[in-house]
Coordinates of C-alpha atoms in Angstrom, one line a residue:
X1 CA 30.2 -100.7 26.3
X2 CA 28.0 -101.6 28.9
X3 CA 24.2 -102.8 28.0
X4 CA 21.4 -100.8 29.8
X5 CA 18.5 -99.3 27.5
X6 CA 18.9 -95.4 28.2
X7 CA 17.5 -91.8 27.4
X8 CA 19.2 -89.6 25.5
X9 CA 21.8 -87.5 27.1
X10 CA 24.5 -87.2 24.7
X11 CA 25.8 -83.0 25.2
X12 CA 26.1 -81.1 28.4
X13 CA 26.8 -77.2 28.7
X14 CA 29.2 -74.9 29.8
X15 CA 28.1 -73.7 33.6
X16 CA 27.1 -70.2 35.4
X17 CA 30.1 -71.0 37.5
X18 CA 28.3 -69.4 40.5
X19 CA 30.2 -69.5 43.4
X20 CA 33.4 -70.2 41.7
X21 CA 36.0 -67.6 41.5
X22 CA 35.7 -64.5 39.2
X23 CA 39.3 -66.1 37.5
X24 CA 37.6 -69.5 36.5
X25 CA 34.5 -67.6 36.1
X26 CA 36.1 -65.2 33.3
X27 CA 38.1 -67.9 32.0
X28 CA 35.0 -70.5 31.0
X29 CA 32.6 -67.0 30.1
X30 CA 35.7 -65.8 27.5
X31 CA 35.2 -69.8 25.6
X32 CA 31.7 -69.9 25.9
X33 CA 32.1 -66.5 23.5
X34 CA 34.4 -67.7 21.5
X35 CA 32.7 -70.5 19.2
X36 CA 34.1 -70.5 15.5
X37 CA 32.9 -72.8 12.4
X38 CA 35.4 -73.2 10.3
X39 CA 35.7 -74.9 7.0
X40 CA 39.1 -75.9 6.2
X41 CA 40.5 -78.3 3.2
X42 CA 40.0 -82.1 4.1
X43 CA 43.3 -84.0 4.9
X44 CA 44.7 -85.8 2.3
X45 CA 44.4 -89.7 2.4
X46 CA 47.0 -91.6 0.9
X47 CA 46.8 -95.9 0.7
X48 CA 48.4 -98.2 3.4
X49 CA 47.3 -102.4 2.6
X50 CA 43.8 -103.0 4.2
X51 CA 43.7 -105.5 7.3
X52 CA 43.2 -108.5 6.1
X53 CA 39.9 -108.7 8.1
X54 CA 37.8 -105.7 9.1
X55 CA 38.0 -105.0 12.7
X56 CA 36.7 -102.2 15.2
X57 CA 37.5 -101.8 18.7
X58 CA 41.2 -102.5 18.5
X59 CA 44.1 -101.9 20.2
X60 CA 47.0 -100.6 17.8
X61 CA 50.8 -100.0 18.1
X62 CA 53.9 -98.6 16.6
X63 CA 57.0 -100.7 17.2
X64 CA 60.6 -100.2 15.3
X65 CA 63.2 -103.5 15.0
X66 CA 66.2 -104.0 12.6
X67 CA 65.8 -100.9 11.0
X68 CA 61.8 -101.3 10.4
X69 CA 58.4 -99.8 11.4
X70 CA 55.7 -102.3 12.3
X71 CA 51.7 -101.3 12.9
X72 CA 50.0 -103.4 15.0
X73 CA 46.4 -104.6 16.0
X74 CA 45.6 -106.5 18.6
X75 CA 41.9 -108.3 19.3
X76 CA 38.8 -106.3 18.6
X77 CA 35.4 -106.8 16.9
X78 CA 34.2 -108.1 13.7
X79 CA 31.4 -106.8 11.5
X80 CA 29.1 -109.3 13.1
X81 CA 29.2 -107.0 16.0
X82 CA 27.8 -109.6 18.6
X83 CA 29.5 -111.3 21.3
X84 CA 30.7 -114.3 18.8
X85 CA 32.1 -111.5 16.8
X86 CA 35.0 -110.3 20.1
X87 CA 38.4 -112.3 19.0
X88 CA 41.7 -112.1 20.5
X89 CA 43.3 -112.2 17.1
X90 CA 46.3 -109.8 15.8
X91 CA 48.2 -108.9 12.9
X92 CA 51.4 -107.0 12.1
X93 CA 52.3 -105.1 8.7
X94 CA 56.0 -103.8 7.9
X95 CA 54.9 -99.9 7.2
X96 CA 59.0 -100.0 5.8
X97 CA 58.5 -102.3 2.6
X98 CA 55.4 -100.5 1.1
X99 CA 54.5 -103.2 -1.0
X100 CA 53.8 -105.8 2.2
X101 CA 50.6 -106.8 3.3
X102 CA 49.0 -107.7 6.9
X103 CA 50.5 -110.8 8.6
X104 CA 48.6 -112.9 11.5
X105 CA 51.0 -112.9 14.2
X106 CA 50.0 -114.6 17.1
X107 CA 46.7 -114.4 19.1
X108 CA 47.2 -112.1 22.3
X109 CA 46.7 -114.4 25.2
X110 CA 44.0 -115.0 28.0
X111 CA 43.4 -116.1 31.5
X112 CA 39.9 -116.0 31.5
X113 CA 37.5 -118.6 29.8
X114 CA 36.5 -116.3 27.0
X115 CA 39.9 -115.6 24.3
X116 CA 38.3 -112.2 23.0
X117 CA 38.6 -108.9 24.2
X118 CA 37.3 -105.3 23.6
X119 CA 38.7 -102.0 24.4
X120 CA 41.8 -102.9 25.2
X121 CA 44.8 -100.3 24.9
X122 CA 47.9 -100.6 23.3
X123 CA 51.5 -98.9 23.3
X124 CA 54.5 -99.4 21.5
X125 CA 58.3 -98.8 23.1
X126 CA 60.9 -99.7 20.6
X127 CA 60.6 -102.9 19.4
X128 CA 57.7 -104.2 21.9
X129 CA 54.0 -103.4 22.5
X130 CA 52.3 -103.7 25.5
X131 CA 49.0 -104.6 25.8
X132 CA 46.7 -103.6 28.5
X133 CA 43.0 -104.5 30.0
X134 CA 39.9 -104.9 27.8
X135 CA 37.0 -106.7 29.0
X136 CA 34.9 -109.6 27.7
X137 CA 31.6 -110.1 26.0
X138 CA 29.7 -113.3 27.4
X139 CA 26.5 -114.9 25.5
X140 CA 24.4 -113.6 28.3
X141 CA 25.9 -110.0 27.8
X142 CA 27.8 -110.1 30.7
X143 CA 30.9 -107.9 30.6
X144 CA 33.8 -108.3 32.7
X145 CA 37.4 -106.3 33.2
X146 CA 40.8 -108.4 32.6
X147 CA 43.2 -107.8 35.1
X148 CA 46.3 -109.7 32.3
X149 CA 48.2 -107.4 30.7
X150 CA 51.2 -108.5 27.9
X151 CA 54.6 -107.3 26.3
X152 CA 54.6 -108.3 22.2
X153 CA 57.8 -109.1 21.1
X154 CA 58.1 -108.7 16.9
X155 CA 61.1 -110.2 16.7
X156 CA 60.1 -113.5 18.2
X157 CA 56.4 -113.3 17.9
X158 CA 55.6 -114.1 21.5
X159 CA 53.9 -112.5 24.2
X160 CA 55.2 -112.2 27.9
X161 CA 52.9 -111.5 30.6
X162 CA 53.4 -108.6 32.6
X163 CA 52.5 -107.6 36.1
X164 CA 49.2 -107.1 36.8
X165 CA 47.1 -103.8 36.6
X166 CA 46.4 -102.6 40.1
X167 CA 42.6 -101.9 39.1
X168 CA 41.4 -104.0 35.7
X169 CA 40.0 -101.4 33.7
X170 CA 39.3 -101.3 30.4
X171 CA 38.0 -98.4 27.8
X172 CA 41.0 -96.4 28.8
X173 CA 43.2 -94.5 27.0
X174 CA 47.3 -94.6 27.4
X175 CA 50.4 -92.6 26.7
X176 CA 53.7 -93.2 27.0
X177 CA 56.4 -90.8 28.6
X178 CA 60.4 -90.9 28.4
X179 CA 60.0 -94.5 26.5
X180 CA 59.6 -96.4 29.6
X181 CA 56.5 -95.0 31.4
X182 CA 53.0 -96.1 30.3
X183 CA 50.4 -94.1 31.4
X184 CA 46.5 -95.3 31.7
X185 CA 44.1 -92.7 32.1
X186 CA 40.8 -93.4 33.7
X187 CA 38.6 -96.4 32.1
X188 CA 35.8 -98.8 33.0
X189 CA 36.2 -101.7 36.0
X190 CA 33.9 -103.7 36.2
X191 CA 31.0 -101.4 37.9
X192 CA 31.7 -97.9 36.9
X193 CA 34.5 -95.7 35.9
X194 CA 37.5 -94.8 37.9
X195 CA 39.5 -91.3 38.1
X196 CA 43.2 -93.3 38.8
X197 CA 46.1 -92.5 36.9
X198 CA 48.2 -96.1 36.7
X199 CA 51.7 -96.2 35.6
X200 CA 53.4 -99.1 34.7
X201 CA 57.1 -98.9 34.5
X202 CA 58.4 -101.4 31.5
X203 CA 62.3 -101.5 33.3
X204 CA 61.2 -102.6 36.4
X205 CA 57.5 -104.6 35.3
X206 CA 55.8 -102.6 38.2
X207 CA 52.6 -100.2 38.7
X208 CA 52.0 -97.1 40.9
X209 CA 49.7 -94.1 41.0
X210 CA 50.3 -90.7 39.7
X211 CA 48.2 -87.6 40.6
X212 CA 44.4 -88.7 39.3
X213 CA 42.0 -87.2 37.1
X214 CA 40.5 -84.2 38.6
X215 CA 37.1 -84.8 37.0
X216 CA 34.1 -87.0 36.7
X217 CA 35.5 -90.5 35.9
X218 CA 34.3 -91.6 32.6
X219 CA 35.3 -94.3 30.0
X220 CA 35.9 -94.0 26.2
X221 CA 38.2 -90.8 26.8
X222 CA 40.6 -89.6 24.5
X223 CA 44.5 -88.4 25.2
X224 CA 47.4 -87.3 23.5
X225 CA 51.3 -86.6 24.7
X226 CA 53.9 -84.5 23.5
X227 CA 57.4 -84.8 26.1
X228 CA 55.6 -84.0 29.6
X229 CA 52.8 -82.3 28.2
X230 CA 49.2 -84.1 27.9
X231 CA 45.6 -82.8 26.9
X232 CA 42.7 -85.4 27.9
X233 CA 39.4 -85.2 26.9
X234 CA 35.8 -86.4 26.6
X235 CA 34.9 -89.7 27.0
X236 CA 31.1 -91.2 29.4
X237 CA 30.1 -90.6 33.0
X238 CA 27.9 -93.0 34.7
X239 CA 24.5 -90.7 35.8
X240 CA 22.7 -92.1 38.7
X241 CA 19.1 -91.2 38.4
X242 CA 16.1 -91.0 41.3
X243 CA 13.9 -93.9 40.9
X244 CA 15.4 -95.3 38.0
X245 CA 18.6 -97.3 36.6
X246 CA 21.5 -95.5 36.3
X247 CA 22.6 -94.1 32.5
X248 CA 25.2 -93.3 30.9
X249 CA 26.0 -89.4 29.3
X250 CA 28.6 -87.9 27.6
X251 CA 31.6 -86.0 29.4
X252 CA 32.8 -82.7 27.8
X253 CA 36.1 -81.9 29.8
X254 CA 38.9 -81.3 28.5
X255 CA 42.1 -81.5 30.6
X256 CA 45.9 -80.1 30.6
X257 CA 48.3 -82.1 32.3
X258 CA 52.5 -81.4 32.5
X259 CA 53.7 -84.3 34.2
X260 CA 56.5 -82.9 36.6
X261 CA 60.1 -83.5 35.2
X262 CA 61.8 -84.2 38.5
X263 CA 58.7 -86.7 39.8
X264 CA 56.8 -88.8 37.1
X265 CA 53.7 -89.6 39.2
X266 CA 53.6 -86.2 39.3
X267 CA 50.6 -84.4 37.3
X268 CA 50.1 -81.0 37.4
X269 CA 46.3 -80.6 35.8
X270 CA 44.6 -77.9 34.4
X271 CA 41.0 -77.4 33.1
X272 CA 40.3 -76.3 29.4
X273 CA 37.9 -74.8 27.7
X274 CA 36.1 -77.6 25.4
X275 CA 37.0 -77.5 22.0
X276 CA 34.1 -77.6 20.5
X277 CA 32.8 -74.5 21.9
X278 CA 36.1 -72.6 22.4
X279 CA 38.4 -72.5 19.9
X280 CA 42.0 -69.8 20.3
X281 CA 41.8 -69.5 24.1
X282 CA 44.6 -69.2 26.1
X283 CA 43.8 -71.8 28.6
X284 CA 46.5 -71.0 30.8
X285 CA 44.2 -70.0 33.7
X286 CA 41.8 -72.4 36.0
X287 CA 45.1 -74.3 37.2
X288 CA 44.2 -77.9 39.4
X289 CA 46.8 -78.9 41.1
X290 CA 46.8 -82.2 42.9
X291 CA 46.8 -80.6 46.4
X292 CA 44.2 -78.1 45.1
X293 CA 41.4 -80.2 43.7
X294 CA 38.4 -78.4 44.1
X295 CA 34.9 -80.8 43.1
X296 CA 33.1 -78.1 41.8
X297 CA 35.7 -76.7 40.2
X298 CA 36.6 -80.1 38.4
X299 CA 32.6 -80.5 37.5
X300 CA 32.8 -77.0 35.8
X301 CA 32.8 -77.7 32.6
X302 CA 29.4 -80.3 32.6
X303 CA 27.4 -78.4 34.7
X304 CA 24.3 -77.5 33.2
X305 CA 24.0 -73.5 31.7
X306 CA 20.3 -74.0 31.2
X307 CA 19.6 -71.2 34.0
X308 CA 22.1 -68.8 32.0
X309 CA 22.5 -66.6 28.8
X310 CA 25.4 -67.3 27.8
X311 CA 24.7 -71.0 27.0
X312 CA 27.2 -72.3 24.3
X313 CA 26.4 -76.5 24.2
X314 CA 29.8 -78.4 24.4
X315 CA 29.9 -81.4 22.4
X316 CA 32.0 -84.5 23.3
X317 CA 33.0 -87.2 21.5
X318 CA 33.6 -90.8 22.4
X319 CA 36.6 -93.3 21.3
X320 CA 38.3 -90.8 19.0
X321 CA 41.7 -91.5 18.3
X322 CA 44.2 -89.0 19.5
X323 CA 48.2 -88.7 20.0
X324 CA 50.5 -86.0 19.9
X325 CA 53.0 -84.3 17.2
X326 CA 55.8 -81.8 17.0
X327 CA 55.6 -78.8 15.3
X328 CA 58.3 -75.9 14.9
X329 CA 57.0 -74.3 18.0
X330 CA 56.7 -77.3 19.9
X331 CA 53.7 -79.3 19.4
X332 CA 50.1 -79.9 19.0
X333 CA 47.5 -82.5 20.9
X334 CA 45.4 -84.1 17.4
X335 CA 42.0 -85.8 18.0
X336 CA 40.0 -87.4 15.1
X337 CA 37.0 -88.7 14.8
X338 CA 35.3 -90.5 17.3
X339 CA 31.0 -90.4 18.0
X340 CA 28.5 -87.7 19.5
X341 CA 26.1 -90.1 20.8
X342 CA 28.1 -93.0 23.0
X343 CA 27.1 -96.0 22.0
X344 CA 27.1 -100.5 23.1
X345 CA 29.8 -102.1 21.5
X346 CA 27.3 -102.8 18.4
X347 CA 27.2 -99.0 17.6
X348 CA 24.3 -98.5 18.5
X349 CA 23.9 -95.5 21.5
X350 CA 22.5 -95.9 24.6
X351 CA 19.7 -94.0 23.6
X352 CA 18.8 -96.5 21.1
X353 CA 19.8 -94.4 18.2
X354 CA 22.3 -95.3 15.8
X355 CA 25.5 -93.6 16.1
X356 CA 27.5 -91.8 13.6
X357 CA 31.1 -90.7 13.3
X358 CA 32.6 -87.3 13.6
X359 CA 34.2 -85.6 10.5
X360 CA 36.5 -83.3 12.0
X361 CA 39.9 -83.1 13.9
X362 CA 40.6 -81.0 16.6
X363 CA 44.2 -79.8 17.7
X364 CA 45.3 -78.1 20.9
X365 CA 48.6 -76.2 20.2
X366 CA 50.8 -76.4 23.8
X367 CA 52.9 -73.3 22.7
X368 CA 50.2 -71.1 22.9
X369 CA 47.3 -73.2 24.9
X370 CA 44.9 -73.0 22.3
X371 CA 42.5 -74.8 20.2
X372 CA 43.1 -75.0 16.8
X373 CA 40.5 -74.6 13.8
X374 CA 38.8 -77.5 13.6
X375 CA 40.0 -79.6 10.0
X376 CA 37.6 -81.6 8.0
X377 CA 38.7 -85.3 7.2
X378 CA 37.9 -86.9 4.2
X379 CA 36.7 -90.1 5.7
X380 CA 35.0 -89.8 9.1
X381 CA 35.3 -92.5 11.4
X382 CA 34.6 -94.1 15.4
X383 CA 35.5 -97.0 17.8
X384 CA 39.2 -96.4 18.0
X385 CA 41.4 -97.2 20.7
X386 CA 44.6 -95.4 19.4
X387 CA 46.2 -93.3 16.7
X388 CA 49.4 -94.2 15.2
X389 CA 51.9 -91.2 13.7
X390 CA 54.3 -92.4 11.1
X391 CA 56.5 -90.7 8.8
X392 CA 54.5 -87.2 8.2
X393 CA 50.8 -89.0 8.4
X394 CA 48.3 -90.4 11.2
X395 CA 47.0 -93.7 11.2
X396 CA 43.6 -94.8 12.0
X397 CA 43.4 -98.8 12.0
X398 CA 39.9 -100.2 11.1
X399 CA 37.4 -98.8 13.5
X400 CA 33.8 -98.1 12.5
X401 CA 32.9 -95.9 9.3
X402 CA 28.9 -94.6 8.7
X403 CA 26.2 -96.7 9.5
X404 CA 28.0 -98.7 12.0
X405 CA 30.3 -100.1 9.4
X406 CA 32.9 -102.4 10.8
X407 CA 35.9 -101.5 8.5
X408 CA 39.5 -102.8 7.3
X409 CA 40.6 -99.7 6.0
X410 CA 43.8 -97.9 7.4
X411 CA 42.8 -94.3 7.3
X412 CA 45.6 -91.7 6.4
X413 CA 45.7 -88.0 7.6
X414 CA 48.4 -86.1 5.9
X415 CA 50.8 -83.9 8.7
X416 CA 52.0 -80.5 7.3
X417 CA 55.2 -80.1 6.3
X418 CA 56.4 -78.3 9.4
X419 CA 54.9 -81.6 11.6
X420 CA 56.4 -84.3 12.6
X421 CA 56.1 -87.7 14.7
X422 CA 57.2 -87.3 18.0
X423 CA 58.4 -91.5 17.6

């Protein structure tokens, strides 16, 4: 996202946890020992039609009308990858007829001078998507938050607008709850990242705030949802720095959240154990509560282990695509992809250095409150704003593939048979 030259601060490390409680302290040490490499078969890709144009940075949907299944994609980034390149363009395939292609549909609206948009989020509730933030891309480089946010309708091919976001962020990550609750986690506004929790409620077309995010704000996060259940994770904090400009560094928290069933602005969080350094642990411990929220407890898990020996590097990754499936035992939080080094919106990091995607997908299972082993994909990939589940396979819409690669491929990862969508 955001255009400052920066050093090089893409992991962080599990902490010493002095002066935390032996519980947390026990809870973090038992991860930190627990690192496994393991490597399993590569998901199976199958073929969906490519987008008509390749596109990264966009925000995709899942909406059902008359009996079909439509994907979505709404604005995003060509392979120019400069500010001509943002668009406000969108396109719609029927997934039901498997011989159809990618259809324009209409271009999302605007209230600002410049049409295109990046990073915006999208979710679909039956047969509308709604649309949410993004910012824009000037020819100077300046970046600004939209505040307009709009309801797709496939049967008529229009767009509503719908009440405003409280705080215009954009670079956050959404899930929906109950079909009529759209959560936005986190994200970007304007000058740094913010910790809200915003729910917009698609019956009545108004916000309010659930219990925030008990951790360093970050944008570029990551989040998945089965019933009440949520795991959030990653995404980059904003590091101010004596004597210098501020930078940007990578975020490796993981969180568990169980929204409560009799009060939906209602988040119950608890910390996990990072998945790339902590795989089968019961993360059941190192409950945050709303009313509890400790600040070093919630800055656990990116403080610096440097000073101990037990130092096991956590890894995060930025813009992988996540959502949540069921399995026979309830279900599992899947993230794919995504980048080590957080990056402009050219792909290139912060650092300077190219970034590269991530070839493996992660999965917390929320009947046991453990990570998974990691799975290889066949195709890695970056720069997504959503994951789509549909009939027995996950969908990643264009994105970024190695070398920066704007792409118009949609990706397939193959469920098991014992999975299933949760739409």
């Amino acid at each position: 996202m955001h255009n400052a030259s920066l050093p090089s601060v893409m992991t962080s490390i599990l902490s010493s946890l002095k002066g935390t409680s032996s519980v947390i302290q026990s809870f973090v040490l038992i991860g930190a020992l627990c690192i496994t490499t393991v490597d399993a078969a590569p998901l199976q890709n199958t073929s969906i039609a490519a987008i008509p144009q390749p596109v990264s940075n966009n925000a995709i949907a899942l909406v059902h009308s008359n009996n079909k299944s439509y994907l979505l994609s709404f604005m995003g980034l060509a392979p120019e990858k400069n500010h001509l390149a943002v668009h406000n363009h969108a396109w719609a395939l029927s997934l039901t007829d498997r011989s159809s292609q990618w259809q324009s549909i209409a271009d999302v609206p605007h209230i600002t001078p410049l049409a295109g948009r990046l990073a915006s989020i999208a979710i679909g509730i039956n047969d509308k998507a709604y649309v949410f933030g993004g910012y824009t891309v000037a020819e100077n480089h300046d970046e600004v938050s939209t505040i307009d946010n709009y309801q797709y309708s496939i049967k008529t091919n229009q767009y509503t607008r719908i009440a405003d976001m409280p705080v215009a962020v954009d670079d956050t990550t959404a899930a929906a709850y109950q079909q009529r609750y759209i959560y936005l986690f986190g994200g970007w506004h304007n000058d740094g990242n913010v910790n809200l929790v915003q729910v917009y409620d698609t019956q009545t077309n108004t916000w309010a705030q659930a219990s925030p995010i008990p951790a360093p704000a970050v944008f570029g996060q990551a989040v998945g949802m089965v019933g009440n259940q949520l795991v959030l994770c990653d995404g980059v904090k904003v590091q101010a720095n004596i004597n210098a400009r501020r930078s940007y560094q990578a975020s490796p928290v993981c969180l568990f959240g169980e929204i409560n069933p009799d009060n939906h602005l209602r988040i119950d969080w608890q910390l996990l154990p990072h998945y790339s350094v902590a795989a089968n642990i019961n993360a059941s411990k190192s409950t945050i509560t709303e009313s509890s929220v400790n600040p070093s407890i919630a800055n656990i898990a990116e403080s610096n282990t440097a000073k101990s020996n037990t130092a096991a590097t956590a890894t995060a990754h930025y813009r992988m695509a996540a959502t949540g499936i069921k399995t026979t035992t309830g279900g599992q939080i899947v993230f794919l992809g995504g980048s080590d080094n957080p990056y402009n919106y050219s792909g290139i990091g912060y650092n300077g250095e190219p970034s590269e995607p991530n070839a493996y997908s992660y999965r917390f299972d929320l009947a046991t409150k453990q990570w998974l082993a990691p799975q290889t994909l066949s195709q890695p990939s970056m720069d997504h704003r959503g994951l789509v589940c549909w009939q027995g396979s996950l969908l990643r819409v264009g994105g970024m593939l190695k070398q920066q690669k704007v792409s118009s491929k949609v990706l397939l990862s193959t469920l098991a048979q014992d999975e299933s969508c949760t739409q």
